[in-house]
Coordinates of N, CA and C in Angstrom, one line a residue:
Chain Y
D1 N 10.1 -3.8 -20.3 CA 9.9 -4.2 -18.9 C 8.5 -4.0 -18.4
G2 N 8.0 -5.1 -17.8 CA 6.6 -4.9 -17.2 C 6.5 -4.0 -15.9
G3 N 5.6 -3.2 -15.8 CA 5.6 -2.5 -14.5 C 4.5 -1.4 -14.4
I4 N 4.6 -0.6 -13.5 CA 3.6 0.5 -13.2 C 4.3 1.8 -13.1
T5 N 3.9 2.7 -13.9 CA 4.6 4.0 -14.0 C 3.7 5.2 -13.6
Q6 N 4.3 5.9 -12.7 CA 3.5 7.2 -12.2 C 4.3 8.4 -12.7
S7 N 3.5 9.3 -13.2 CA 4.1 10.7 -13.5 C 3.2 11.8 -13.3
P8 N 3.8 13.0 -13.0 CA 5.2 13.2 -12.9 C 5.7 12.8 -11.5
K9 N 7.0 12.8 -11.3 CA 7.5 12.4 -10.0 C 7.3 13.5 -8.9
Y10 N 7.4 14.8 -9.4 CA 7.1 15.9 -8.5 C 6.1 16.9 -9.2
L11 N 5.1 17.3 -8.4 CA 4.1 18.3 -9.0 C 3.8 19.3 -8.0
F12 N 3.7 20.5 -8.5 CA 3.4 21.6 -7.6 C 2.0 22.2 -8.2
R13 N 1.3 22.5 -7.1 CA -0.1 22.9 -7.4 C -0.4 24.3 -6.7
K14 N -1.0 25.2 -7.5 CA -1.4 26.4 -6.8 C -2.7 26.3 -6.1
E15 N -3.0 27.1 -5.2 CA -4.4 27.0 -4.5 C -5.4 27.2 -5.5
G16 N -6.5 26.3 -5.4 CA -7.6 26.5 -6.3 C -7.5 25.7 -7.6
Q17 N -6.4 25.1 -7.8 CA -6.1 24.4 -9.1 C -6.5 23.0 -9.1
N18 N -7.0 22.3 -10.1 CA -7.1 20.9 -10.3 C -5.8 20.4 -10.9
V19 N -5.3 19.3 -10.5 CA -4.2 18.6 -11.0 C -4.5 17.1 -11.2
T20 N -3.9 16.5 -12.3 CA -4.1 15.1 -12.5 C -2.8 14.4 -12.5
L21 N -2.8 13.3 -11.7 CA -1.7 12.4 -11.6 C -1.8 11.2 -12.5
S22 N -0.9 10.8 -13.2 CA -0.9 9.7 -14.2 C -0.5 8.5 -13.5
C23 N -1.2 7.3 -13.9 CA -0.7 6.0 -13.4 C -1.0 5.1 -14.7
E24 N 0.0 4.4 -15.2 CA -0.1 3.4 -16.3 C 0.6 2.2 -15.9
Q25 N -0.1 1.0 -16.3 CA 0.5 -0.2 -16.0 C 0.4 -1.2 -17.3
N26 N 1.5 -1.8 -17.4 CA 1.5 -2.9 -18.7 C 1.6 -4.3 -18.1
L27 N 1.0 -4.5 -16.9 CA 1.0 -5.8 -16.4 C -0.2 -6.6 -16.6
N28 N -1.2 -6.1 -17.4 CA -2.5 -6.6 -17.8 C -3.3 -7.0 -16.5
H29 N -3.2 -6.1 -15.4 CA -3.8 -6.3 -14.3 C -5.2 -5.7 -14.3
D30 N -6.2 -6.3 -13.6 CA -7.6 -5.8 -13.6 C -7.7 -4.8 -12.5
A31 N -7.1 -4.9 -11.4 CA -7.3 -4.0 -10.3 C -6.3 -3.0 -10.2
M32 N -6.7 -1.7 -9.9 CA -5.8 -0.6 -9.7 C -6.2 0.2 -8.4
Y33 N -5.3 0.9 -7.8 CA -5.5 1.5 -6.6 C -4.7 2.9 -6.5
W34 N -5.3 3.8 -5.7 CA -4.6 5.1 -5.4 C -4.6 5.2 -3.9
Y35 N -3.4 5.6 -3.4 CA -3.1 5.7 -1.9 C -2.5 7.1 -1.7
R36 N -2.8 7.6 -0.6 CA -2.1 8.8 -0.1 C -1.3 8.6 1.1
Q37 N -0.1 9.0 1.1 CA 0.8 8.8 2.3 C 1.3 10.2 2.8
D38 N 1.1 10.5 4.0 CA 1.6 11.6 4.6 C 2.8 11.3 5.4
P39 N 3.7 12.3 5.7 CA 5.0 12.0 6.3 C 4.9 11.2 7.6
G40 N 5.7 10.1 7.6 CA 5.8 9.2 8.7 C 4.4 8.4 9.0
Q41 N 3.6 8.4 8.0 CA 2.3 7.7 8.2 C 2.1 6.5 7.2
G42 N 1.1 5.7 7.5 CA 0.8 4.7 6.6 C 0.1 5.1 5.3
L43 N -0.4 4.2 4.6 CA -1.1 4.6 3.3 C -2.6 4.6 3.5
R44 N -3.2 5.5 3.0 CA -4.7 5.6 3.0 C -5.4 5.5 1.7
L45 N -6.3 4.7 1.6 CA -6.9 4.3 0.3 C -7.8 5.5 -0.2
I46 N -7.6 6.0 -1.4 CA -8.4 7.0 -2.0 C -9.5 6.4 -2.8
Y47 N -9.1 5.7 -3.9 CA -10.0 5.0 -4.8 C -9.5 3.8 -5.2
Y48 N -10.3 2.7 -5.6 CA -9.8 1.5 -6.2 C -10.7 1.2 -7.3
S49 N -10.2 0.3 -8.2 CA -11.0 -0.1 -9.4 C -10.7 -1.6 -9.6
Q50 N -11.7 -2.5 -9.8 CA -11.5 -3.9 -10.0 C -11.7 -4.2 -11.5
I51 N -12.3 -3.2 -12.3 CA -12.4 -3.6 -13.6 C -12.7 -2.3 -14.4
V52 N -12.5 -2.3 -15.7 CA -12.6 -1.1 -16.5 C -14.0 -0.5 -16.4
N53 N -14.1 0.7 -16.3 CA -15.4 1.5 -16.3 C -16.1 1.4 -14.9
D54 N -15.4 0.9 -13.9 CA -16.0 0.8 -12.6 C -14.9 1.2 -11.5
F55 N -15.3 1.9 -10.4 CA -14.4 2.1 -9.4 C -15.3 2.5 -8.1
Q56 N -14.5 2.3 -7.0 CA -15.2 2.5 -5.7 C -14.4 3.4 -4.9
K57 N -15.0 4.2 -4.0 CA -14.4 5.1 -3.1 C -13.7 4.3 -2.0
G58 N -12.4 4.8 -1.6 CA -11.8 4.4 -0.4 C -12.1 5.0 0.8
D59 N -11.2 5.2 1.6 CA -11.4 5.8 3.0 C -11.4 7.3 2.9
I60 N -10.8 7.8 1.9 CA -10.5 9.4 2.0 C -10.7 9.8 0.5
A61 N -11.9 9.6 -0.1 CA -12.1 10.0 -1.4 C -12.6 11.4 -1.7
E62 N -13.0 12.1 -0.6 CA -13.5 13.5 -0.8 C -12.4 14.4 -1.3
G63 N -12.7 15.2 -2.4 CA -11.8 16.1 -3.0 C -10.9 15.3 -4.1
Y64 N -11.1 14.2 -4.4 CA -10.4 13.5 -5.4 C -11.4 12.9 -6.4
S65 N -11.1 12.7 -7.7 CA -11.8 11.9 -8.6 C -10.9 11.1 -9.4
V66 N -11.5 10.0 -10.1 CA -10.7 9.1 -11.0 C -11.6 8.7 -12.1
S67 N -10.9 8.0 -13.1 CA -11.6 7.5 -14.2 C -10.9 6.1 -14.5
R68 N -11.6 5.2 -15.1 CA -10.9 4.0 -15.6 C -11.6 3.5 -16.9
E69 N -11.1 4.4 -17.9 CA -11.6 4.2 -19.2 C -10.9 3.1 -20.0
K70 N -9.6 2.9 -19.6 CA -8.8 1.9 -20.2 C -8.2 0.9 -19.0
K71 N -7.9 -0.3 -19.4 CA -7.5 -1.2 -18.4 C -6.1 -0.8 -17.8
E72 N -5.3 -0.3 -18.7 CA -4.0 0.1 -18.3 C -3.8 1.4 -17.6
S73 N -4.8 2.3 -17.6 CA -4.7 3.7 -17.1 C -5.8 3.9 -15.9
F74 N -5.3 4.6 -14.9 CA -6.2 5.0 -13.7 C -5.7 6.3 -13.2
P75 N -5.9 7.4 -14.0 CA -5.5 8.7 -13.4 C -6.3 9.3 -12.2
L76 N -5.6 10.0 -11.4 CA -6.3 10.6 -10.2 C -6.2 12.1 -10.4
T77 N -7.4 12.7 -10.2 CA -7.4 14.1 -10.2 C -7.7 14.7 -8.8
V78 N -6.8 15.6 -8.3 CA -6.8 16.2 -7.2 C -7.6 17.5 -7.3
T79 N -8.8 17.7 -6.8 CA -9.5 18.9 -7.1 C -9.3 20.0 -6.1
S80 N -9.8 21.1 -6.3 CA -9.7 22.3 -5.5 C -10.4 22.1 -4.1
A81 N -11.4 21.1 -4.2 CA -12.0 20.8 -3.0 C -11.2 20.0 -2.0
Q82 N -10.1 19.5 -2.3 CA -9.2 18.8 -1.4 C -8.4 19.9 -0.7
K83 N -8.7 20.1 0.5 CA -8.0 21.3 1.3 C -6.6 21.1 1.7
N84 N -6.1 19.9 1.8 CA -4.8 19.7 2.3 C -4.1 18.6 1.3
P85 N -3.9 18.9 0.1 CA -3.4 17.9 -0.9 C -2.0 17.6 -0.8
T86 N -1.2 18.4 -0.2 CA 0.3 18.0 -0.1 C 0.5 16.7 0.5
A87 N 1.1 15.8 -0.2 CA 1.3 14.4 0.1 C 2.0 13.7 -0.8
F88 N 2.4 12.4 -0.5 CA 3.0 11.5 -1.4 C 1.9 10.6 -2.0
Y89 N 1.7 10.5 -3.3 CA 0.7 9.7 -3.8 C 1.1 8.3 -4.6
L90 N 0.6 7.3 -4.1 CA 1.1 6.0 -4.6 C 0.0 5.3 -5.4
C91 N 0.3 4.8 -6.6 CA -0.6 4.1 -7.4 C -0.1 2.6 -7.4
A92 N -1.0 1.7 -7.4 CA -0.7 0.2 -7.4 C -1.7 -0.5 -8.3
S93 N -1.2 -1.7 -8.7 CA -2.2 -2.7 -9.4 C -1.9 -4.0 -9.0
S94 N -3.0 -4.8 -9.2 CA -2.9 -6.2 -8.8 C -3.8 -7.1 -9.9
L95 N -3.5 -8.3 -9.8 CA -4.2 -9.3 -10.7 C -5.7 -9.0 -10.7
G96 N -6.3 -8.8 -9.5 CA -7.9 -8.8 -9.3 C -8.4 -10.1 -9.6
Q97 N -9.4 -10.2 -10.4 CA -10.0 -11.3 -10.9 C -10.5 -12.2 -9.7
G98 N -11.2 -11.5 -8.8 CA -11.9 -12.3 -7.8 C -11.1 -12.3 -6.5
T99 N -10.0 -11.7 -6.4 CA -9.2 -11.8 -5.0 C -8.3 -10.7 -5.0
T100 N -7.8 -10.3 -3.8 CA -6.8 -9.4 -3.6 C -5.5 -10.1 -3.6
T101 N -4.6 -9.8 -4.5 CA -3.3 -10.6 -4.6 C -2.2 -9.5 -4.4
E102 N -1.0 -10.0 -4.7 CA 0.2 -9.2 -4.6 C 0.0 -7.9 -5.4
A103 N 0.2 -6.7 -4.7 CA 0.1 -5.4 -5.4 C 1.4 -4.9 -5.9
F104 N 1.5 -4.3 -7.0 CA 2.7 -3.8 -7.6 C 2.7 -2.2 -7.6
F105 N 3.6 -1.5 -7.0 CA 3.5 -0.1 -6.8 C 4.4 0.6 -7.8
G106 N 3.9 1.9 -8.2 CA 4.6 2.8 -8.7 C 5.6 3.4 -7.9
Q107 N 6.5 4.4 -8.4 CA 7.5 5.1 -7.6 C 6.9 6.3 -6.8
G108 N 5.7 6.7 -7.2 CA 5.0 7.7 -6.4 C 5.1 9.1 -7.1
T109 N 4.2 10.0 -6.8 CA 4.2 11.4 -7.1 C 4.1 12.2 -5.9
R110 N 5.1 13.1 -5.7 CA 5.0 14.0 -4.6 C 4.4 15.3 -4.9
L111 N 3.2 15.5 -4.4 CA 2.5 16.8 -4.7 C 2.6 17.8 -3.7
T112 N 2.9 19.1 -4.0 CA 3.1 20.1 -3.1 C 2.3 21.3 -3.5
V113 N 1.5 21.9 -2.5 CA 0.7 23.1 -2.8 C 1.6 24.3 -2.5
V114 N 1.7 25.2 -3.6 CA 2.5 26.4 -3.3 C 1.6 27.7 -3.3
Chain D
S1 N -10.4 4.9 7.7 CA -10.0 4.2 8.9 C -9.0 3.1 8.5
Q2 N -8.0 3.0 9.4 CA -7.0 2.0 9.1 C -7.3 0.6 9.5
Q3 N -7.2 -0.3 8.7 CA -7.7 -1.7 9.0 C -6.4 -2.4 9.8
G4 N -5.2 -2.2 9.5 CA -4.2 -2.9 10.2 C -3.4 -1.8 11.1
E5 N -3.0 -2.3 12.3 CA -2.3 -1.5 13.1 C -1.0 -2.2 13.5
E6 N 0.2 -1.7 13.1 CA 1.5 -2.3 13.4 C 2.0 -1.9 14.8
D7 N 2.8 -2.8 15.2 CA 3.4 -2.6 16.6 C 4.8 -3.3 16.5
P8 N 5.9 -2.7 16.8 CA 6.0 -1.3 17.4 C 6.0 -0.4 16.2
Q9 N 5.9 0.9 16.6 CA 6.0 1.9 15.5 C 7.4 2.1 14.9
A10 N 8.4 1.8 15.7 CA 9.7 2.0 15.4 C 10.6 0.9 16.2
L11 N 11.5 0.4 15.5 CA 12.4 -0.7 16.0 C 13.8 -0.5 15.6
S12 N 14.7 -0.5 16.6 CA 16.1 -0.3 16.3 C 16.8 -1.5 16.8
I13 N 17.8 -2.1 15.9 CA 18.4 -3.4 16.3 C 19.8 -3.4 15.7
Q14 N 20.7 -4.3 16.2 CA 22.0 -4.4 15.6 C 21.9 -5.5 14.6
E15 N 22.8 -5.3 13.5 CA 22.9 -6.3 12.5 C 23.1 -7.8 13.1
G16 N 22.5 -8.6 12.6 CA 22.7 -10.1 13.0 C 21.4 -10.4 14.0
E17 N 20.8 -9.5 14.5 CA 19.6 -9.7 15.5 C 18.4 -10.0 14.6
N18 N 17.4 -10.6 15.3 CA 16.2 -10.8 14.7 C 15.2 -9.6 15.0
A19 N 14.3 -9.4 14.0 CA 13.3 -8.2 14.1 C 12.0 -8.9 14.0
T20 N 11.1 -8.6 14.9 CA 9.7 -9.0 14.9 C 8.8 -7.7 15.0
M21 N 7.9 -7.7 14.0 CA 6.9 -6.8 13.9 C 5.6 -7.4 13.8
N22 N 4.5 -6.8 14.6 CA 3.2 -7.3 14.7 C 2.1 -6.5 14.0
C23 N 1.0 -7.1 13.5 CA 0.0 -6.4 12.9 C -1.4 -6.9 13.5
S24 N -2.2 -6.0 13.8 CA -3.6 -6.4 14.2 C -4.6 -5.8 13.2
Y25 N -5.7 -6.5 13.0 CA -6.7 -6.0 12.1 C -8.2 -6.1 12.7
K26 N -9.1 -5.5 12.0 CA -10.4 -5.5 12.6 C -11.6 -6.5 12.0
T27 N -11.5 -6.5 10.7 CA -12.6 -7.3 10.1 C -12.1 -8.6 9.5
S28 N -13.0 -9.3 9.0 CA -12.7 -10.6 8.3 C -11.8 -10.3 7.0
I29 N -10.8 -11.2 6.8 CA -10.0 -11.0 5.6 C -9.8 -12.2 4.7
N30 N -9.5 -12.0 3.5 CA -9.2 -12.9 2.6 C -7.7 -13.5 2.7
N31 N -6.9 -12.4 2.8 CA -5.4 -12.7 3.0 C -4.8 -11.5 3.7
L32 N -3.5 -11.7 4.1 CA -2.7 -10.6 4.8 C -1.5 -10.5 4.1
Q33 N -1.0 -9.4 3.8 CA 0.4 -9.1 3.1 C 1.3 -8.3 3.8
W34 N 2.6 -8.3 3.5 CA 3.5 -7.6 4.1 C 4.4 -6.9 3.0
Y35 N 4.6 -5.7 3.2 CA 5.3 -4.9 2.2 C 6.5 -4.2 2.9
R36 N 7.4 -3.8 2.0 CA 8.6 -3.0 2.5 C 8.6 -1.7 1.7
Q37 N 9.0 -0.6 2.3 CA 9.1 0.7 1.7 C 10.4 1.4 2.1
N38 N 11.3 1.6 1.2 CA 12.5 2.4 1.3 C 12.1 3.8 1.2
S39 N 12.7 4.6 2.0 CA 12.4 6.1 2.0 C 12.2 6.7 0.8
G40 N 10.9 7.2 0.7 CA 10.6 8.0 -0.5 C 10.3 7.3 -1.9
R41 N 10.1 6.0 -1.6 CA 10.0 5.1 -2.8 C 8.6 4.4 -2.7
G42 N 8.2 3.6 -3.8 CA 7.1 2.8 -3.8 C 7.2 1.6 -2.8
L43 N 6.1 0.8 -2.7 CA 6.2 -0.4 -1.8 C 6.5 -1.5 -2.6
V44 N 7.3 -2.4 -2.0 CA 7.6 -3.7 -2.6 C 7.0 -4.9 -1.8
H45 N 6.3 -5.8 -2.5 CA 5.7 -6.9 -1.9 C 6.7 -7.9 -1.3
L46 N 6.4 -8.4 0.0 CA 7.3 -9.4 0.5 C 6.7 -10.7 0.6
I47 N 5.5 -10.9 1.1 CA 4.9 -12.2 1.3 C 3.4 -12.1 1.5
L48 N 2.7 -13.0 1.1 CA 1.2 -13.1 1.3 C 0.9 -14.4 2.0
I49 N 0.0 -14.2 3.0 CA -0.5 -15.4 3.7 C -2.0 -15.4 3.6
R50 N -2.6 -16.5 3.3 CA -4.0 -16.6 3.1 C -4.7 -16.9 4.4
S51 N -6.0 -16.6 4.5 CA -6.6 -16.7 5.8 C -6.8 -18.2 6.4
N52 N -6.5 -19.1 5.5 CA -6.6 -20.6 6.0 C -5.1 -21.1 6.2
E53 N -4.1 -20.2 6.2 CA -2.8 -20.6 6.5 C -2.4 -20.0 7.8
R54 N -1.4 -20.6 8.5 CA -1.0 -20.2 9.8 C 0.4 -19.6 9.9
E55 N 1.3 -20.2 9.0 CA 2.6 -19.8 9.0 C 3.2 -19.9 7.4
K56 N 4.0 -19.0 7.2 CA 4.6 -19.1 5.8 C 6.1 -18.5 5.9
H57 N 6.9 -19.1 5.1 CA 8.4 -18.7 5.1 C 8.7 -18.2 3.8
S58 N 9.7 -17.3 3.7 CA 10.3 -16.8 2.5 C 11.7 -16.4 2.8
G59 N 12.7 -17.2 2.5 CA 14.1 -16.8 2.8 C 14.3 -16.5 4.3
R60 N 14.6 -15.2 4.6 CA 14.8 -14.8 6.1 C 13.5 -14.4 6.7
L61 N 12.5 -14.4 5.9 CA 11.2 -14.0 6.4 C 10.3 -15.1 6.9
R62 N 9.6 -14.9 8.0 CA 8.6 -15.8 8.6 C 7.4 -15.0 8.9
V63 N 6.3 -15.5 8.4 CA 5.1 -14.7 8.8 C 4.1 -15.7 9.4
T64 N 3.4 -15.3 10.5 CA 2.3 -16.0 11.1 C 1.0 -15.3 11.1
L65 N 0.0 -16.0 11.1 CA -1.4 -15.5 11.1 C -2.3 -16.1 12.1
D66 N -2.9 -15.4 13.0 CA -3.8 -16.0 13.8 C -5.1 -15.2 13.6
T67 N -6.0 -15.9 12.9 CA -7.3 -15.3 12.6 C -8.3 -15.1 13.9
S68 N -8.0 -16.0 14.8 CA -9.0 -15.9 16.0 C -8.5 -14.6 16.8
K69 N -7.3 -14.3 16.7 CA -6.9 -13.0 17.5 C -6.8 -11.9 16.5
K70 N -7.1 -12.0 15.1 CA -6.9 -11.0 14.2 C -5.6 -10.3 14.2
S71 N -4.5 -11.3 14.1 CA -3.2 -10.6 14.2 C -2.2 -11.5 13.4
S72 N -1.2 -10.7 13.0 CA -0.1 -11.4 12.3 C 1.3 -10.8 12.8
S73 N 2.3 -11.6 12.5 CA 3.7 -11.2 12.8 C 4.6 -11.4 11.7
L74 N 5.5 -10.6 11.5 CA 6.7 -10.8 10.6 C 7.9 -10.9 11.2
L75 N 8.7 -11.9 11.1 CA 10.0 -12.0 11.7 C 11.0 -12.0 10.6
I76 N 12.0 -11.1 10.8 CA 13.1 -11.1 9.9 C 14.3 -11.6 10.6
T77 N 15.0 -12.7 10.3 CA 16.1 -13.3 10.9 C 17.4 -12.9 10.4
A78 N 18.3 -12.8 11.3 CA 19.7 -12.3 11.0 C 19.8 -11.1 10.1
S79 N 19.3 -10.1 10.7 CA 19.0 -8.8 9.9 C 20.2 -8.2 9.4
R80 N 20.1 -7.4 8.4 CA 21.3 -6.7 7.7 C 21.0 -5.3 7.7
A81 N 22.0 -4.4 7.6 CA 21.8 -3.0 7.4 C 20.7 -2.7 6.3
A82 N 21.0 -3.5 5.2 CA 20.1 -3.2 4.0 C 18.6 -3.5 4.3
D83 N 18.3 -4.2 5.4 CA 16.9 -4.3 5.8 C 16.2 -3.1 6.4
T84 N 17.0 -2.1 6.6 CA 16.5 -0.8 7.1 C 15.4 -0.2 6.1
A85 N 14.2 0.0 6.6 CA 13.1 0.4 5.8 C 11.8 0.5 6.6
S86 N 10.7 0.9 6.1 CA 9.4 0.8 6.7 C 8.7 -0.4 6.2
Y87 N 8.1 -1.1 7.1 CA 7.4 -2.4 6.8 C 5.8 -2.2 7.1
F88 N 5.0 -2.5 6.2 CA 3.6 -2.4 6.3 C 2.9 -3.7 6.1
C89 N 1.9 -3.9 6.9 CA 0.9 -5.1 6.7 C -0.2 -4.4 5.9
A90 N -0.9 -5.3 5.1 CA -2.1 -4.9 4.3 C -3.0 -6.1 4.3
T91 N -4.3 -5.8 4.4 CA -5.3 -6.8 4.4 C -6.3 -6.7 3.2
G92 N -6.5 -7.8 2.6 CA -7.4 -7.9 1.6 C -8.7 -8.3 2.1
D93 N -9.7 -7.6 1.8 CA -11.1 -7.8 2.3 C -11.7 -9.0 1.7
S94 N -12.6 -9.6 2.5 CA -13.2 -11.0 2.0 C -14.4 -10.9 1.2
G95 N -15.0 -9.7 1.1 CA -16.2 -9.6 0.2 C -17.1 -8.5 0.7
G96 N -18.3 -8.7 0.1 CA -19.4 -7.7 0.4 C -19.0 -6.4 -0.3
T97 N -19.3 -5.3 0.3 CA -19.2 -4.0 -0.3 C -17.7 -3.7 -0.2
S98 N -16.8 -4.2 0.4 CA -15.4 -4.0 0.4 C -14.7 -4.9 -0.5
Y99 N -15.3 -5.7 -1.4 CA -14.6 -6.5 -2.2 C -13.6 -6.0 -2.9
G100 N -12.4 -6.6 -2.9 CA -11.2 -6.1 -3.6 C -10.6 -5.0 -3.0
K101 N -10.9 -4.6 -1.8 CA -10.2 -3.5 -1.1 C -8.9 -3.9 -0.5
L102 N -7.9 -3.2 -0.7 CA -6.6 -3.6 0.0 C -6.2 -2.5 0.8
T103 N -6.2 -2.7 2.2 CA -6.0 -1.6 3.2 C -4.8 -1.9 3.9
F104 N -4.0 -0.7 4.1 CA -2.7 -0.8 4.8 C -2.7 -0.2 6.2
G105 N -1.8 -0.7 7.0 CA -1.6 -0.2 8.4 C -0.6 0.9 8.4
Q106 N -0.3 1.4 9.7 CA 0.5 2.6 9.8 C 2.0 2.3 9.6
G107 N 2.4 1.0 9.7 CA 3.9 0.7 9.4 C 4.8 0.7 10.6
T108 N 5.8 -0.1 10.5 CA 6.9 -0.1 11.5 C 8.2 0.3 10.8
I109 N 8.9 1.3 11.4 CA 10.1 1.8 10.9 C 11.2 0.9 11.6
L110 N 12.0 0.2 10.7 CA 13.0 -0.7 11.2 C 14.3 0.0 10.8
T111 N 15.2 0.1 11.9 CA 16.6 0.6 11.6 C 17.6 -0.5 12.1
V112 N 18.4 -1.0 11.2 CA 19.4 -2.0 11.5 C 20.8 -1.3 11.5
H113 N 21.5 -1.4 12.7 CA 22.7 -0.7 12.8 C 23.8 -1.7 12.4
P114 N 24.8 -1.2 11.5 CA 25.9 -2.1 11.2 C 26.8 -2.5 12.4

């Protein structure tokens, strides 16, 4: 089945730790996105990538880092510099190739600081 | 910053009634999309309308776009209890430094009572 997979579904982080959220797609999409969603809120863009080995900061990139070494993978690292990381994280992909088209979302990772 | 702002924030209706949600945005767009999110899940794409289109239909969904007012509306006709979800508009930027950026609004929580 084609789709986008996020793992893990739940993640617990201790204060001061870095954690990495996985996002893999087998849709052959060029564009990938990371969003953060707080309870009862909309989605805020953290980072996005239109092509392998290239990515841009979104609206709330501070305290986060990404890499795009492979077309199918776009991992997000939540660093210790992110002071309030508890949130629901959503990864998405779309065709890209010159325009923003329908985005396909993973089922999300819920990150909690303990 | 949020590009799209939905209105109302919450909407409660009876089964069979129509539901209308509105979205306003601030900058030039390539297209506008509507998504649905069931509680705690990823988003599902509903419909995309391009900047040169004024109206689009898909099943019980009708979307309008007024680029002069920078606004869009989503109409769900003959609503069902299964339509209960959060609905988000998203805008695809038209170019420049925001090329490929897909930005979401705060969402409308729709509750359809049986």
